[in-house]
mmCIF file of C-alpha atoms in Angstrom:
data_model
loop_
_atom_site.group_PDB
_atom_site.id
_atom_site.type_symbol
_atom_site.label_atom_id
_atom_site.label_comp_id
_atom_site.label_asym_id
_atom_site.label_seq_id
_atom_site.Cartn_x
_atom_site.Cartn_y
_atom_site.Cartn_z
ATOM 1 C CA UNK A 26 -7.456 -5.461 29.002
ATOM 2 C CA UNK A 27 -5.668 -5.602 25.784
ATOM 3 C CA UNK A 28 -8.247 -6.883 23.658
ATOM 4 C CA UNK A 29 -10.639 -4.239 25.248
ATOM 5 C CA UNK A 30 -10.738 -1.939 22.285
ATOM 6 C CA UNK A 31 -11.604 -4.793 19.800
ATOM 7 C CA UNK A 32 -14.741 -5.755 21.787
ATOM 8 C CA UNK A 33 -17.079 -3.866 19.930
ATOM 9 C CA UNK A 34 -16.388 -4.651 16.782
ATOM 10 C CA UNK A 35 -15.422 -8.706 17.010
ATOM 11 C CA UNK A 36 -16.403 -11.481 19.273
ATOM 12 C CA UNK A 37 -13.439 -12.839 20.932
ATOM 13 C CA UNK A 38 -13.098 -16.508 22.118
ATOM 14 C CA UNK A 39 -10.491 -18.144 23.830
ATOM 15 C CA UNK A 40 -8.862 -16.282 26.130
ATOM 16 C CA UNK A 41 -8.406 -18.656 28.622
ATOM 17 C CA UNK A 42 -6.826 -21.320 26.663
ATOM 18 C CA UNK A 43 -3.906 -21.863 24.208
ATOM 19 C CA UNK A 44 -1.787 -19.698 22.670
ATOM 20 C CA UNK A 45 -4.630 -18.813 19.571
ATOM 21 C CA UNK A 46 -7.332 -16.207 19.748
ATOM 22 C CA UNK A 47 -10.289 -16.356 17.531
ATOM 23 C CA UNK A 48 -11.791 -12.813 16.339
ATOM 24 C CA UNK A 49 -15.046 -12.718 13.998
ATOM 25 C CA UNK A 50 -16.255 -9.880 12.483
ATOM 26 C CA UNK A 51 -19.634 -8.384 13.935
ATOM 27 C CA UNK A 52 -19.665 -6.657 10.990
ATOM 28 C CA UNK A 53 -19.389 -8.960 8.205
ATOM 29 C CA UNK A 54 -15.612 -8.071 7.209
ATOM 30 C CA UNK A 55 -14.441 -11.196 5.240
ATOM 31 C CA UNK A 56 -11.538 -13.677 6.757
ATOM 32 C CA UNK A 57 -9.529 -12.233 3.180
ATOM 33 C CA UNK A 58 -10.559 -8.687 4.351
ATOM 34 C CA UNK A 59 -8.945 -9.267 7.751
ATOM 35 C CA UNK A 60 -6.328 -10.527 6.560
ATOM 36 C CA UNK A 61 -5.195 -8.569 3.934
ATOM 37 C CA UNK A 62 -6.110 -5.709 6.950
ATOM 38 C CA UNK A 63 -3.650 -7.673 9.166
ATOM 39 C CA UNK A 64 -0.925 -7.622 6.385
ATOM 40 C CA UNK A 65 -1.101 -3.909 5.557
ATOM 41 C CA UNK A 66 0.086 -3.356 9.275
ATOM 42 C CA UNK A 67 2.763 -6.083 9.053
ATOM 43 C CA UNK A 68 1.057 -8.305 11.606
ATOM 44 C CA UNK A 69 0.824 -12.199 9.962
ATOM 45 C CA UNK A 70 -2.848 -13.753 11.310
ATOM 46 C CA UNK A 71 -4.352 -16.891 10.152
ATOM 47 C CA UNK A 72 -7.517 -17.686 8.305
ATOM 48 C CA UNK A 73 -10.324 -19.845 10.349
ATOM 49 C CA UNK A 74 -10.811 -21.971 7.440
ATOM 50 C CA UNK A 75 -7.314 -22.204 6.631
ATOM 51 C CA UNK A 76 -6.758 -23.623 10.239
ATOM 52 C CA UNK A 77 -10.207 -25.956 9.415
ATOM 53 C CA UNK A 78 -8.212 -27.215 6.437
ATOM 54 C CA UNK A 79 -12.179 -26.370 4.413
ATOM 55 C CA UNK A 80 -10.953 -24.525 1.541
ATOM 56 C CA UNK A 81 -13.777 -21.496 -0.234
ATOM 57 C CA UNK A 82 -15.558 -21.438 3.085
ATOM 58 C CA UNK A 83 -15.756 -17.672 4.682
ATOM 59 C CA UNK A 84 -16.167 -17.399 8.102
ATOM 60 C CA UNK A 85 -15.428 -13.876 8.625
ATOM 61 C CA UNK A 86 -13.351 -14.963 11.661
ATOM 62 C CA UNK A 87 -9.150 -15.130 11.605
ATOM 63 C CA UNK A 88 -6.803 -16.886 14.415
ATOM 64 C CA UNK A 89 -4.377 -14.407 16.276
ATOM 65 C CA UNK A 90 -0.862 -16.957 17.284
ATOM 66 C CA UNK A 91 1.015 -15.545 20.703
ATOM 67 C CA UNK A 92 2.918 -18.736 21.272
ATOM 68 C CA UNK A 93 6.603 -17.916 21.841
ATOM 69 C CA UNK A 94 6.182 -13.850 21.436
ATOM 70 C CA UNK A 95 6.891 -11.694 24.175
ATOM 71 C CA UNK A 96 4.108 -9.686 25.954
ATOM 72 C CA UNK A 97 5.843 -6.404 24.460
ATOM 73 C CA UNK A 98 5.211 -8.215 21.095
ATOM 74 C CA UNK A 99 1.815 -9.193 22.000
ATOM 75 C CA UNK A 100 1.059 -5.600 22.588
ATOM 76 C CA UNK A 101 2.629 -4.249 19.421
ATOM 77 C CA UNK A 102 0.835 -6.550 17.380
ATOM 78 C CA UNK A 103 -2.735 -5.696 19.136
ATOM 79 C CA UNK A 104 -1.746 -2.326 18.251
ATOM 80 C CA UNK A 105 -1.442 -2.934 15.330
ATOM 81 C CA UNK A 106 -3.921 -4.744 14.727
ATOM 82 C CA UNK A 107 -6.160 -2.255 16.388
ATOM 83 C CA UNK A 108 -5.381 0.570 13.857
ATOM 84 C CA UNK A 109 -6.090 -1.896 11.039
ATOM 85 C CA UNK A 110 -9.269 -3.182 11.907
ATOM 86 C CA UNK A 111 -10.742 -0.329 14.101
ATOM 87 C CA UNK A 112 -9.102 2.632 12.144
ATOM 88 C CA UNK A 113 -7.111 3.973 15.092
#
């Protein structure tokens, strides 16, 4: 339900497992562009390659952490999120 709104514009894989989400752009936004996206909204998100340890690569895809936030944080960072990357 919560990562409804982002559907459209990233795929979206694991949900069911771990405490990391992976987004990637369906529209070719960078993993820099996402993040610097992420920071303008105060949310922290991690690069894909950064988590790869493959430095210069781009996947166009970022990590979102939820381990030991609160589901009220959870949902204020989606929100977040959601007005950076989807211009809500």
């Amino acid at each position: 339900q919560l990562l409804k709104p982002f559907r459209k514009k990233f795929y979206i894989r694991g949900e069911n497992a771990g405490t990391y989400l992976a987004l990637t752009s369906k529209e070719g936004k960078t993993e820099a562009e996402l993040i610097q996206l992420a920071e303008s909204v105060g949310v922290k998100v991690y690069g894909m390659s950064q988590h790869l340890g493959i430095e210069g690569e781009e996947y166009g895809a970022i990590l979102l952490g939820f381990g030991g936030l609160s589901l009220a944080q959870i949902r204020q960072g989606l929100n977040l999120l959601e007005k950076a990357f989807l211009n809500r």
